[in-house]
PDB file of N, CA, C and O in Angstrom:
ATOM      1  N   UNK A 942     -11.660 -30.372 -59.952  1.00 57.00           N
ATOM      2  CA  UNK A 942     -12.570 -29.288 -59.601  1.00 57.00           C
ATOM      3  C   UNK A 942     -12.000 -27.962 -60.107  1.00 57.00           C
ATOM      4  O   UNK A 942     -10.801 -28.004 -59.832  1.00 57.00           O
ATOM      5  N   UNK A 943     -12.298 -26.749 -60.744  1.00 70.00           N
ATOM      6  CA  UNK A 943     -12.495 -25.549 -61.365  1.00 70.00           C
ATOM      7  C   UNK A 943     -11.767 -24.708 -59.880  1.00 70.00           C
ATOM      8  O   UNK A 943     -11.585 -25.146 -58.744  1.00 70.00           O
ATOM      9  N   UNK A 944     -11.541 -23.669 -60.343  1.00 82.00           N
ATOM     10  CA  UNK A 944     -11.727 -22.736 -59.487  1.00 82.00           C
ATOM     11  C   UNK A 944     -12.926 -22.160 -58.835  1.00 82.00           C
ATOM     12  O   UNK A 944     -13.870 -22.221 -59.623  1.00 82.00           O
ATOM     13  N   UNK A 945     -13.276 -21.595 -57.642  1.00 89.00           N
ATOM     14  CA  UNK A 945     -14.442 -21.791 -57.009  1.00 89.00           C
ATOM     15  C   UNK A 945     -14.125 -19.969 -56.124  1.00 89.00           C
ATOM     16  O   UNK A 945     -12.980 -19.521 -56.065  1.00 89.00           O
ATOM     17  N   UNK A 946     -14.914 -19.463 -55.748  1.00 92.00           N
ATOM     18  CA  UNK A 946     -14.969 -18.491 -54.568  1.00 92.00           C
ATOM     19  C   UNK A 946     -15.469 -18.950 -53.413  1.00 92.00           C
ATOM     20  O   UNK A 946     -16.548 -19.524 -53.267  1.00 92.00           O
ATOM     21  N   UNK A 947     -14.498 -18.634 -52.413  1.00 93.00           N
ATOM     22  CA  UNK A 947     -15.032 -18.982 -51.319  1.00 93.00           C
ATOM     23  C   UNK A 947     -15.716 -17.366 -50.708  1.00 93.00           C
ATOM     24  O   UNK A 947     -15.450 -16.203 -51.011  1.00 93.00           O
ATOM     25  N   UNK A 948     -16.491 -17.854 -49.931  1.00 96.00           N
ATOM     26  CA  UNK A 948     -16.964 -16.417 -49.512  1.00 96.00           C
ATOM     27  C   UNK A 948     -17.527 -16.503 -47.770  1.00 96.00           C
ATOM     28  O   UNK A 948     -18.664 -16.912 -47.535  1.00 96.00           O
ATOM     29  N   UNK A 949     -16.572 -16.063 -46.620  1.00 96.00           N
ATOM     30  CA  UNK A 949     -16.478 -15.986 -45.747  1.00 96.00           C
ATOM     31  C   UNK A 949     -17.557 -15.237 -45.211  1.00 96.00           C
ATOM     32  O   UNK A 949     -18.206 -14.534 -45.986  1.00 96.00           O
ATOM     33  N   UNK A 950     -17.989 -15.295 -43.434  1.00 98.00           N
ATOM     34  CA  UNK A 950     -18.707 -14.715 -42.688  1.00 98.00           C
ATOM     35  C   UNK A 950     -17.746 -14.697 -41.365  1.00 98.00           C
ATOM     36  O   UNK A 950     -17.549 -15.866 -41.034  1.00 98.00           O
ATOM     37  N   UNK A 951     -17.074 -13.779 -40.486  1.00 97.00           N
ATOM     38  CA  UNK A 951     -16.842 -14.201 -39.068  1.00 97.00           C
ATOM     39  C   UNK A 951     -17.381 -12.767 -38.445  1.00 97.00           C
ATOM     40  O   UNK A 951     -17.763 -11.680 -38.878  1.00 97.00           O
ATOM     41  N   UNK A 952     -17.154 -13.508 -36.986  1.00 97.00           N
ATOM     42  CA  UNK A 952     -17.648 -12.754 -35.658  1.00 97.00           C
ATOM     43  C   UNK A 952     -16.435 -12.220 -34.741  1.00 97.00           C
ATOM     44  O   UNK A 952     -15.382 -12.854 -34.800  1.00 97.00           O
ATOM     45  N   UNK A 953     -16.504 -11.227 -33.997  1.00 97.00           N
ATOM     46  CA  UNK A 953     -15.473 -11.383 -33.108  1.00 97.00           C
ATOM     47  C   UNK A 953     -15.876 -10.161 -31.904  1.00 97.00           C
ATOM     48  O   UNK A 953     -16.581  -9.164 -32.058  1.00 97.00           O
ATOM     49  N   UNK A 954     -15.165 -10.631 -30.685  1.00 96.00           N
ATOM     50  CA  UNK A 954     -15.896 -10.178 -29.333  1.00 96.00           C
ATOM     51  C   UNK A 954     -14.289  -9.818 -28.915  1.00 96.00           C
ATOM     52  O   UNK A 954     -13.323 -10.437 -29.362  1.00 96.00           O
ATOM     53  N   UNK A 955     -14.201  -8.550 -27.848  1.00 94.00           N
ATOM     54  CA  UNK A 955     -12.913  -8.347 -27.088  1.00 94.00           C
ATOM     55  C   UNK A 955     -13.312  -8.871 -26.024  1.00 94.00           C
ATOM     56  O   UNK A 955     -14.233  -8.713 -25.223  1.00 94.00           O
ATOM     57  N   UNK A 956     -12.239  -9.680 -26.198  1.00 94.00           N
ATOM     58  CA  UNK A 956     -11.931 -10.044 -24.489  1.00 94.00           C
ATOM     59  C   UNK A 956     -11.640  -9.530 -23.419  1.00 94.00           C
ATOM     60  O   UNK A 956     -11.459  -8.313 -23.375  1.00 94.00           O
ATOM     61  N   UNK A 957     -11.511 -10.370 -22.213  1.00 94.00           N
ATOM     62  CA  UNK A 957     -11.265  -9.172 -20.865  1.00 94.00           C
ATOM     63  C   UNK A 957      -9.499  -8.478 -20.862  1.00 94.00           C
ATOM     64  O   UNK A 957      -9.378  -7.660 -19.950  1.00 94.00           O
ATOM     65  N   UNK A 958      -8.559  -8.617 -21.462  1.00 94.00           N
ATOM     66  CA  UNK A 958      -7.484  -8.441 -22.112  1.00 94.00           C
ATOM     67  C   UNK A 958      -7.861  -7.288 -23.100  1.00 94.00           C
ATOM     68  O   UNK A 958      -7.065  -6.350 -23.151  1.00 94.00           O
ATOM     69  N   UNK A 959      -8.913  -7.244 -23.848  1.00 90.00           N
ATOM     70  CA  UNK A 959      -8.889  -6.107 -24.826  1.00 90.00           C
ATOM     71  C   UNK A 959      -8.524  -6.979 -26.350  1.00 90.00           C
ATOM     72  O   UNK A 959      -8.778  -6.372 -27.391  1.00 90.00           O
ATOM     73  N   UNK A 960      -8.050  -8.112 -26.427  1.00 90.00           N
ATOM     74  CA  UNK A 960      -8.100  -8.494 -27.502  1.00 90.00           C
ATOM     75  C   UNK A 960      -9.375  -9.055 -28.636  1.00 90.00           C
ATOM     76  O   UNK A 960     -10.423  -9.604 -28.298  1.00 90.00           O
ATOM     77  N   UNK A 961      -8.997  -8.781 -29.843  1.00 91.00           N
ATOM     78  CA  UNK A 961     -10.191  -9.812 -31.095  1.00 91.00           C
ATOM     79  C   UNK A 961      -9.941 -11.046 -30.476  1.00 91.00           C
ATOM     80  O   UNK A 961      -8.901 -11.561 -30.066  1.00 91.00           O
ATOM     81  N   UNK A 962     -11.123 -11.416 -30.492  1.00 93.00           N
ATOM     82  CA  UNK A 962     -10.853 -12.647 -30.855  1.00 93.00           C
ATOM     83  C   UNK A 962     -12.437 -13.553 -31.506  1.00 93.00           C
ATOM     84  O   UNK A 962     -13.555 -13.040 -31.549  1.00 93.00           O
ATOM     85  N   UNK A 963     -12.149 -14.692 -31.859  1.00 94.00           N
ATOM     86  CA  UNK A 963     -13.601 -15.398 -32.745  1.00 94.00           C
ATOM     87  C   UNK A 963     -14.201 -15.333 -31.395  1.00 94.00           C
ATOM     88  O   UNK A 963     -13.743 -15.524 -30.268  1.00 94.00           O
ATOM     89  N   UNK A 964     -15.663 -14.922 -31.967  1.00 95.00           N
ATOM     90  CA  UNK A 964     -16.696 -15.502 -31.493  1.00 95.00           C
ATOM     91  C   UNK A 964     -17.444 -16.177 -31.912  1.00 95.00           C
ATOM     92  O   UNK A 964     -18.374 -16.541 -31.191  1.00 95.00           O
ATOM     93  N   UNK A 965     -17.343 -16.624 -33.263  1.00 92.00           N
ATOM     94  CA  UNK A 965     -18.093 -17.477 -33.561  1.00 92.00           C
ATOM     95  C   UNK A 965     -17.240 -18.606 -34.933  1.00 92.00           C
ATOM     96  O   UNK A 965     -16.543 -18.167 -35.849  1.00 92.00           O
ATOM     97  N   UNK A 966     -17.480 -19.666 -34.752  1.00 94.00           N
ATOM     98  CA  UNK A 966     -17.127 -20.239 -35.836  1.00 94.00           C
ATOM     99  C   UNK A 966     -16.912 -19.443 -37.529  1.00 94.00           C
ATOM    100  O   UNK A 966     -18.050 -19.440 -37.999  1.00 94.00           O
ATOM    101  N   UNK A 967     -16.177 -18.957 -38.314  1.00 94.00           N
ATOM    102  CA  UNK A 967     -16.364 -18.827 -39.813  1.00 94.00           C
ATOM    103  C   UNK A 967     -17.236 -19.525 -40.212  1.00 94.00           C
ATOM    104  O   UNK A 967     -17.266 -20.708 -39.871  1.00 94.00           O
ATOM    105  N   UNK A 968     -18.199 -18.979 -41.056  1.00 96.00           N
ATOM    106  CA  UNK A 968     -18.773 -19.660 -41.541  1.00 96.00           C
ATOM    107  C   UNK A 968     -18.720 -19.475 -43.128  1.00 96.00           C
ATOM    108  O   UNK A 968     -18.503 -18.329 -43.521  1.00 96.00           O
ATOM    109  N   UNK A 969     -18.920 -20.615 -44.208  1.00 96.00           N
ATOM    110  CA  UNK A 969     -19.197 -20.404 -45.419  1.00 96.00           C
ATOM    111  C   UNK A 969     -20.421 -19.605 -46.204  1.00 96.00           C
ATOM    112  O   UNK A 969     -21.567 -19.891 -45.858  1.00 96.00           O
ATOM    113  N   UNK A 970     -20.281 -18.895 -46.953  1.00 97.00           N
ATOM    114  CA  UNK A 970     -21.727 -18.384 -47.533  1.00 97.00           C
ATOM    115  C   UNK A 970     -21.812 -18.831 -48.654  1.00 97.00           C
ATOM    116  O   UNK A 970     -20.743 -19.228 -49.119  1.00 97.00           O
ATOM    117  N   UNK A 971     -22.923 -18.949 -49.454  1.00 96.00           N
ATOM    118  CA  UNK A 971     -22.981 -19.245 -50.970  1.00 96.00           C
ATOM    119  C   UNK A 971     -22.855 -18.520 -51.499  1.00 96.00           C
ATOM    120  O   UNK A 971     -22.171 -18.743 -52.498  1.00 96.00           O
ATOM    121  N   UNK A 972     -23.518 -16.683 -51.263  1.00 97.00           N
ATOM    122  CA  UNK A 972     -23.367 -15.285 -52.216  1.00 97.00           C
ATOM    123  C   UNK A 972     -22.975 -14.595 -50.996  1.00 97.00           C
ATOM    124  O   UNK A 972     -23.369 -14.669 -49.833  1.00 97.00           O
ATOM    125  N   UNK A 973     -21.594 -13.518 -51.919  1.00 97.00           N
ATOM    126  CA  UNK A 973     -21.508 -12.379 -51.116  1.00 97.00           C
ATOM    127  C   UNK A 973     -22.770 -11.318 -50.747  1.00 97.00           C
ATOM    128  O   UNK A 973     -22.628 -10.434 -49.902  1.00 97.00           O
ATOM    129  N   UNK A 974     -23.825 -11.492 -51.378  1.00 97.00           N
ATOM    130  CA  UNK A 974     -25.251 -10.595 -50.717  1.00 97.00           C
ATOM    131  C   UNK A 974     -25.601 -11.553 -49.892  1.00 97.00           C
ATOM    132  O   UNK A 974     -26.127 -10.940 -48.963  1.00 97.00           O
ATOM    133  N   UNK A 975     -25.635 -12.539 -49.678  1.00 98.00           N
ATOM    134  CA  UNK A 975     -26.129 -13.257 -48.294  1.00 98.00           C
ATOM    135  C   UNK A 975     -24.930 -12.869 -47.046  1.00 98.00           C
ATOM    136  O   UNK A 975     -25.182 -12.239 -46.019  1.00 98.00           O
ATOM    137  N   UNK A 976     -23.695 -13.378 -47.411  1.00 98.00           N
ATOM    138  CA  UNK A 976     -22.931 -13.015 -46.505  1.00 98.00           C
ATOM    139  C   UNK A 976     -23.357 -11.220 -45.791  1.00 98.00           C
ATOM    140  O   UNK A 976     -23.829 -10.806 -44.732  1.00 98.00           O
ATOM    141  N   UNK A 977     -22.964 -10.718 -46.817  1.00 98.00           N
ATOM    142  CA  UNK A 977     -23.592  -8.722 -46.692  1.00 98.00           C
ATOM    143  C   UNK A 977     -24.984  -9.096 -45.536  1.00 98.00           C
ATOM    144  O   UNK A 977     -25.148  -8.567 -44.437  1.00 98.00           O
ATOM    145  N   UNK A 978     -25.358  -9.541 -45.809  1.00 98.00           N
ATOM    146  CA  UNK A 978     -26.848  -9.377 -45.174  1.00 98.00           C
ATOM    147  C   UNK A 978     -26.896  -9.965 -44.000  1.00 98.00           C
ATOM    148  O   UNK A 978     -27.623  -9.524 -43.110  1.00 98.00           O
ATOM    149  N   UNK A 979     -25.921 -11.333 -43.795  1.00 98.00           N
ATOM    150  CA  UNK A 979     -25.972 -11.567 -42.327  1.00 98.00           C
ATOM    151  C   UNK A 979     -25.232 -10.913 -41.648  1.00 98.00           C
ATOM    152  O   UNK A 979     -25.490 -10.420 -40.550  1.00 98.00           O
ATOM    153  N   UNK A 980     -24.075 -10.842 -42.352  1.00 97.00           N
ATOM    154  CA  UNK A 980     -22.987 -10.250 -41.558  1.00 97.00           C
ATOM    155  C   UNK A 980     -23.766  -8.486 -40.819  1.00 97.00           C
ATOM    156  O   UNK A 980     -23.585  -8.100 -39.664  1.00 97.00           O
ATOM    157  N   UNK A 981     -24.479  -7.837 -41.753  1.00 98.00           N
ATOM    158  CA  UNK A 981     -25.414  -6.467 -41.383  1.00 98.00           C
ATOM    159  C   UNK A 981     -26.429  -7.320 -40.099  1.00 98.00           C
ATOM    160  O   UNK A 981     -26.718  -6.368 -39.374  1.00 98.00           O
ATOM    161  N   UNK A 982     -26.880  -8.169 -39.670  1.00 97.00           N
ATOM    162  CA  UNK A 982     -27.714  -8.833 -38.818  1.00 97.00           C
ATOM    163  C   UNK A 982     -26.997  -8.830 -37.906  1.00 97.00           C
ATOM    164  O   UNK A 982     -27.494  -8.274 -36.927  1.00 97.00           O
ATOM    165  N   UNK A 983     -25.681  -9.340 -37.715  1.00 97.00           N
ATOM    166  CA  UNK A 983     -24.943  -9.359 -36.356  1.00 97.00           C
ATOM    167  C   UNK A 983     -24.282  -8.720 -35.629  1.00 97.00           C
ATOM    168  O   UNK A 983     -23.570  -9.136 -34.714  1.00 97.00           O
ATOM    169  N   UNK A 984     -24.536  -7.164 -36.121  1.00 96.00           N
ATOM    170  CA  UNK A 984     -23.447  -6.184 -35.866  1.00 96.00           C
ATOM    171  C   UNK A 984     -23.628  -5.645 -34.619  1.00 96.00           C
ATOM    172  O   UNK A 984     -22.759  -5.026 -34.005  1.00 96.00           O
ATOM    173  N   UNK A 985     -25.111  -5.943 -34.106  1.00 96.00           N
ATOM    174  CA  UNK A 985     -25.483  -5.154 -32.675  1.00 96.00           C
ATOM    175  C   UNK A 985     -24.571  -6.463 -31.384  1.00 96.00           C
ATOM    176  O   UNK A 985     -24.080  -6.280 -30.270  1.00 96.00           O
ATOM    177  N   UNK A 986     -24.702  -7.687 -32.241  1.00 96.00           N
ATOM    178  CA  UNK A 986     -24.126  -8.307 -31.101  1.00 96.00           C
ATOM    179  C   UNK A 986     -22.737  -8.755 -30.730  1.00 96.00           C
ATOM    180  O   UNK A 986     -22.391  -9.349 -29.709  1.00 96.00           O
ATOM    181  N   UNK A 987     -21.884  -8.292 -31.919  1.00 97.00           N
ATOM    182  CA  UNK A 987     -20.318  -8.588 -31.714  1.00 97.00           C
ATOM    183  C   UNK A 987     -19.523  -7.302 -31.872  1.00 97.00           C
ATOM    184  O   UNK A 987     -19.760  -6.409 -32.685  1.00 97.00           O
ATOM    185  N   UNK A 988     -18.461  -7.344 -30.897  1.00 96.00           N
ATOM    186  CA  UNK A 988     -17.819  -6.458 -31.183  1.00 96.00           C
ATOM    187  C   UNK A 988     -17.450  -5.947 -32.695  1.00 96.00           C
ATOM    188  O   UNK A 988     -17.476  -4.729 -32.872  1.00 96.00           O
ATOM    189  N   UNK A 989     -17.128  -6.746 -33.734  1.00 96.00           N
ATOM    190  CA  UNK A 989     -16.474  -7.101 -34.990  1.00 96.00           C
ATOM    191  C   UNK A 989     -16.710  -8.019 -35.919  1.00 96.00           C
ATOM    192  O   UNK A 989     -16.500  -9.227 -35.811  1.00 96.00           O
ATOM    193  N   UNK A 990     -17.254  -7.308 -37.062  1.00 97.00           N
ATOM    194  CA  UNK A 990     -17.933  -8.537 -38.186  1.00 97.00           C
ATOM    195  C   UNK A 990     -17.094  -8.475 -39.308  1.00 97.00           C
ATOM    196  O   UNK A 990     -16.371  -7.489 -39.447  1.00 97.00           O
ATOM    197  N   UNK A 991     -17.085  -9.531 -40.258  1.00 97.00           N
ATOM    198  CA  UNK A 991     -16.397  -9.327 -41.401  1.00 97.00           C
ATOM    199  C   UNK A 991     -16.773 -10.529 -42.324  1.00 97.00           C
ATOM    200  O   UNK A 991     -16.908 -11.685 -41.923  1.00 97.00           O
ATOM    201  N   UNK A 992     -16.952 -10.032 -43.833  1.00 97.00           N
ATOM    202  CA  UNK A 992     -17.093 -11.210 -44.927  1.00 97.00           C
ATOM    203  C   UNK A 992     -16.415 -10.941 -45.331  1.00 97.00           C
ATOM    204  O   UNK A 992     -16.039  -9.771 -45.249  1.00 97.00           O
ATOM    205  N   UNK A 993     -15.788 -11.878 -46.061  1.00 96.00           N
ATOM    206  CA  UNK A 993     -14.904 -11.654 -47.232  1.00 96.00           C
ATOM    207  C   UNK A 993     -14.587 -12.836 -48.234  1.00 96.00           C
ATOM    208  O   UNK A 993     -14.972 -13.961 -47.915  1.00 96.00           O
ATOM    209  N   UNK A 994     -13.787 -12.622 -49.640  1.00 96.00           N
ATOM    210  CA  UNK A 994     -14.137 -13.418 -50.618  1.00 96.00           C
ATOM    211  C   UNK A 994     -13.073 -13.675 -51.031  1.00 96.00           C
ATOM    212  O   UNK A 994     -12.250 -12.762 -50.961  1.00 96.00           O
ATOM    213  N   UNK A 995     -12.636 -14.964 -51.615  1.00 94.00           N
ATOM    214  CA  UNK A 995     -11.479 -15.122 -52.461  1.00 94.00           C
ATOM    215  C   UNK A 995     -11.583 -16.041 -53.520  1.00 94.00           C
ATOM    216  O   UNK A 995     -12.520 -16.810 -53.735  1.00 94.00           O
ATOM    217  N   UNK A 996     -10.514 -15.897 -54.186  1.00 92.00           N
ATOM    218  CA  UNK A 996     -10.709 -17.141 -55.578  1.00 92.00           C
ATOM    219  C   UNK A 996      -9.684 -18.337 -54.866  1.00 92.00           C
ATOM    220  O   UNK A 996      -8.605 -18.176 -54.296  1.00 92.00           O
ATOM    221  N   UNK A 997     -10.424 -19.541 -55.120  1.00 88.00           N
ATOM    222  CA  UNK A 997      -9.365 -20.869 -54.687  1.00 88.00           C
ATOM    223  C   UNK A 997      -9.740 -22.012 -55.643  1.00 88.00           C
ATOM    224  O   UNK A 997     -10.777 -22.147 -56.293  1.00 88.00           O
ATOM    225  N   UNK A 998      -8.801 -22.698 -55.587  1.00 85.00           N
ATOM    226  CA  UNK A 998      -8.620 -23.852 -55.990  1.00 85.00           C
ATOM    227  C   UNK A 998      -8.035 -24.998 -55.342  1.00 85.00           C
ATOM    228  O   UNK A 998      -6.958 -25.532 -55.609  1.00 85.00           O
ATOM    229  N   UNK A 999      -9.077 -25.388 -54.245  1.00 79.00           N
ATOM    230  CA  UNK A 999      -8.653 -26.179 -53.308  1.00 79.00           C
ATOM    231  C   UNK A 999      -7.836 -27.771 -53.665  1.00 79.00           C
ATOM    232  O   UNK A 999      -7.189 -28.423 -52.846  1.00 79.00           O
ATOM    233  N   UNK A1000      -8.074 -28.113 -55.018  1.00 81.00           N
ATOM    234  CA  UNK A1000      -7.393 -29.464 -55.299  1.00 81.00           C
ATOM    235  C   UNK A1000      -6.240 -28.863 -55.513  1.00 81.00           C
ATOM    236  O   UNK A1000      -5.767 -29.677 -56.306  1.00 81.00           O
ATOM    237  N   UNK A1001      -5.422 -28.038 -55.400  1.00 82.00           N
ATOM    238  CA  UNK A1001      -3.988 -27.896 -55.365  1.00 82.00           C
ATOM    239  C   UNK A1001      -3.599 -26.652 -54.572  1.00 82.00           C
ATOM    240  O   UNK A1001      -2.415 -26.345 -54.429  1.00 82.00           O
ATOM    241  N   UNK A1002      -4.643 -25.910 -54.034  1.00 81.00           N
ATOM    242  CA  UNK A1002      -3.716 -26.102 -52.577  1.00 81.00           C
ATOM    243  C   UNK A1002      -4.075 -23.906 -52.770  1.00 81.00           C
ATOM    244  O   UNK A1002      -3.923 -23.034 -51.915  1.00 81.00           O
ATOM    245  N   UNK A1003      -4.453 -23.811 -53.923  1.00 87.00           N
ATOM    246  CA  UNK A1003      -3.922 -22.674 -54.397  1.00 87.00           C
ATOM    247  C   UNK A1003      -5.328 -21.565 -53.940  1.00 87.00           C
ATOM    248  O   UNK A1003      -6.503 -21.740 -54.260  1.00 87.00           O
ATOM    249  N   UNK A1004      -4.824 -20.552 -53.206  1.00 87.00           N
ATOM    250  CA  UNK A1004      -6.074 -19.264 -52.824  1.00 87.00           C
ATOM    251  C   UNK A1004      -4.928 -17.961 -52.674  1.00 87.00           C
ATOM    252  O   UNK A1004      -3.829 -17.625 -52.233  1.00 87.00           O
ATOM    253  N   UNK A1005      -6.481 -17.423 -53.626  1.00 89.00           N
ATOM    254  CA  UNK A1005      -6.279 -16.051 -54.584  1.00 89.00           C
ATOM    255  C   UNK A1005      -6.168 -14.733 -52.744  1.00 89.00           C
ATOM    256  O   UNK A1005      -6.162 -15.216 -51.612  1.00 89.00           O
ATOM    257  N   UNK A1006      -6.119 -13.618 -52.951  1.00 91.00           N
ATOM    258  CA  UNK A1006      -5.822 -13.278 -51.149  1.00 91.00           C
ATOM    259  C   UNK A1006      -7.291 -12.515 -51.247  1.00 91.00           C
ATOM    260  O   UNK A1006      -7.715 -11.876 -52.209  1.00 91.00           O
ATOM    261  N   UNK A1007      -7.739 -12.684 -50.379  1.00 92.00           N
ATOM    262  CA  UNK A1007      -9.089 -12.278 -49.406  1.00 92.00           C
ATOM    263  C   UNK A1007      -9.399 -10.541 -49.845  1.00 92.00           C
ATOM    264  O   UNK A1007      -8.534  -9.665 -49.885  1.00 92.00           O
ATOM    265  N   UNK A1008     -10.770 -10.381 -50.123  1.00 95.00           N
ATOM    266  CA  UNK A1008     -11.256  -8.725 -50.671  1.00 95.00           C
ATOM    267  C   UNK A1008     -12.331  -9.159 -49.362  1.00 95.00           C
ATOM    268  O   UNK A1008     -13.010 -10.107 -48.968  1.00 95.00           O
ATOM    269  N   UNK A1009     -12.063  -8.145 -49.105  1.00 96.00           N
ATOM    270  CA  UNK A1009     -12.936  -7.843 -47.661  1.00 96.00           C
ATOM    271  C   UNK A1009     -14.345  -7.021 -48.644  1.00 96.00           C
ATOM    272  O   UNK A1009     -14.266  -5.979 -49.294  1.00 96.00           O
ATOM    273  N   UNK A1010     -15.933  -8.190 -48.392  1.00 97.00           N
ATOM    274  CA  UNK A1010     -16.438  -7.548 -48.865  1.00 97.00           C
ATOM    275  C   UNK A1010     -17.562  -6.617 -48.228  1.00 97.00           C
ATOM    276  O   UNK A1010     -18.259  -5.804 -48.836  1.00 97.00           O
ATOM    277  N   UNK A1011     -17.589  -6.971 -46.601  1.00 97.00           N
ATOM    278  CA  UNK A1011     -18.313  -6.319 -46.038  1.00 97.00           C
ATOM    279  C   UNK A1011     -17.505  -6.050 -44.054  1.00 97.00           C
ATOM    280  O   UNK A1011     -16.900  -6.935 -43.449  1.00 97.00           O
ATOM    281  N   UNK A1012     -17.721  -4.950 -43.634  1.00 97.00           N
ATOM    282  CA  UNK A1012     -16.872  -5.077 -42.419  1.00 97.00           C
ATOM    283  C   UNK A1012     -17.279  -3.852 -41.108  1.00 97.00           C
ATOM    284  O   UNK A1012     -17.153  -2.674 -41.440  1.00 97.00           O
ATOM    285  N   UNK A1013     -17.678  -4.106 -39.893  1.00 97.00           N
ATOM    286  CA  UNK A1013     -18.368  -3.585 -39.313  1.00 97.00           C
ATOM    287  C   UNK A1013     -17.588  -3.807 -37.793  1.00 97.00           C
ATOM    288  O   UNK A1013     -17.530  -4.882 -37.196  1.00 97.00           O
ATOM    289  N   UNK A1014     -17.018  -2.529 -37.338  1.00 95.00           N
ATOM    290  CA  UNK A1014     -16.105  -2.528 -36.294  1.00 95.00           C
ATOM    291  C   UNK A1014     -14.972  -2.986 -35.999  1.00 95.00           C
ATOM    292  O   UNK A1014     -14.236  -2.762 -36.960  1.00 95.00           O
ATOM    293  N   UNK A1015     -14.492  -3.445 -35.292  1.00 90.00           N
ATOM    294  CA  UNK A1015     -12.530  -3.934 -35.199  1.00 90.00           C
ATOM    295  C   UNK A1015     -12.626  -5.267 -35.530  1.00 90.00           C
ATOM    296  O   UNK A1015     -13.572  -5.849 -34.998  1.00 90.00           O
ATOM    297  N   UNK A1016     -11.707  -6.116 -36.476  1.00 89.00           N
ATOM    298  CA  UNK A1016     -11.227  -7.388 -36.609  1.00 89.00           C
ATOM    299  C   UNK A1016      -9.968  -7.253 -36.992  1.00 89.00           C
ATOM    300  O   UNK A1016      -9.466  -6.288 -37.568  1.00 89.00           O
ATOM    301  N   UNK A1017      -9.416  -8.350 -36.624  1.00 81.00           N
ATOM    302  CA  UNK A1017      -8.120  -8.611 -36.729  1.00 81.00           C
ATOM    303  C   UNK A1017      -7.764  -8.428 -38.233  1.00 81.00           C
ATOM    304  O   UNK A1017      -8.716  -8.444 -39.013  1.00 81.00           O
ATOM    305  N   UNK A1018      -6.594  -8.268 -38.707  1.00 77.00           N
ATOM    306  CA  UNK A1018      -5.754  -8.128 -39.717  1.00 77.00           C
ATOM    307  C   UNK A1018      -5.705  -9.250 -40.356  1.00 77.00           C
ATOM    308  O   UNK A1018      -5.103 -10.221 -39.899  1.00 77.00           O
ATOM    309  N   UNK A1019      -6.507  -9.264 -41.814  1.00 68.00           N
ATOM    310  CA  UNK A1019      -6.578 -10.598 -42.758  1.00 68.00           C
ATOM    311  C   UNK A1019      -4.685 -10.488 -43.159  1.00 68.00           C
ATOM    312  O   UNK A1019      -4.112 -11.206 -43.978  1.00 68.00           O
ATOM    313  N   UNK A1020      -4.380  -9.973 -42.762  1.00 55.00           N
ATOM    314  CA  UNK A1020      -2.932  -9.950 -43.704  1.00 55.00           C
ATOM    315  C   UNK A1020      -2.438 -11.083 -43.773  1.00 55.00           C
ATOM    316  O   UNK A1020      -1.398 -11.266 -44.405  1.00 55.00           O
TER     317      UNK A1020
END
């Protein structure tokens, strides 16, 4: 298999602690404008949204590091 982009969607809610954390499963997108567009859909209901994209090559193991391509309130640190 080629190299491929993966292109992320997550959610995230503070807890009673004050921490991120998922609220919702990651999900895969096919285009970063779909991701953009849901991720803009969910912003009234999570504390913290974020897409983001990378280059991988999952038959050996190998991913390029994450460009945050869309991001809407507090999430945790892709670092």
């Amino acid at each position: 298999m080629a190299k491929i982009k993966l292109i992320v969607l997550a959610a995230y809610k503070r807890d009673d602690e004050g921490n991120m954390v998922e609220a919702m499963e990651e999900k895969q997108m096919p285009t970063e404008d779909r991701a953009i567009r849901e991720g803009k859909s969910l912003v009234s209901q999570y504390d913290g949204v974020v897409a983001w994209s990378r280059d991988a090559d999952p038959d050996i193991g190998e991913y390029g590091p994450p460009t945050i391509i869309f991001k809407h309130g507090e999430t945790p640190d892709m670092g």
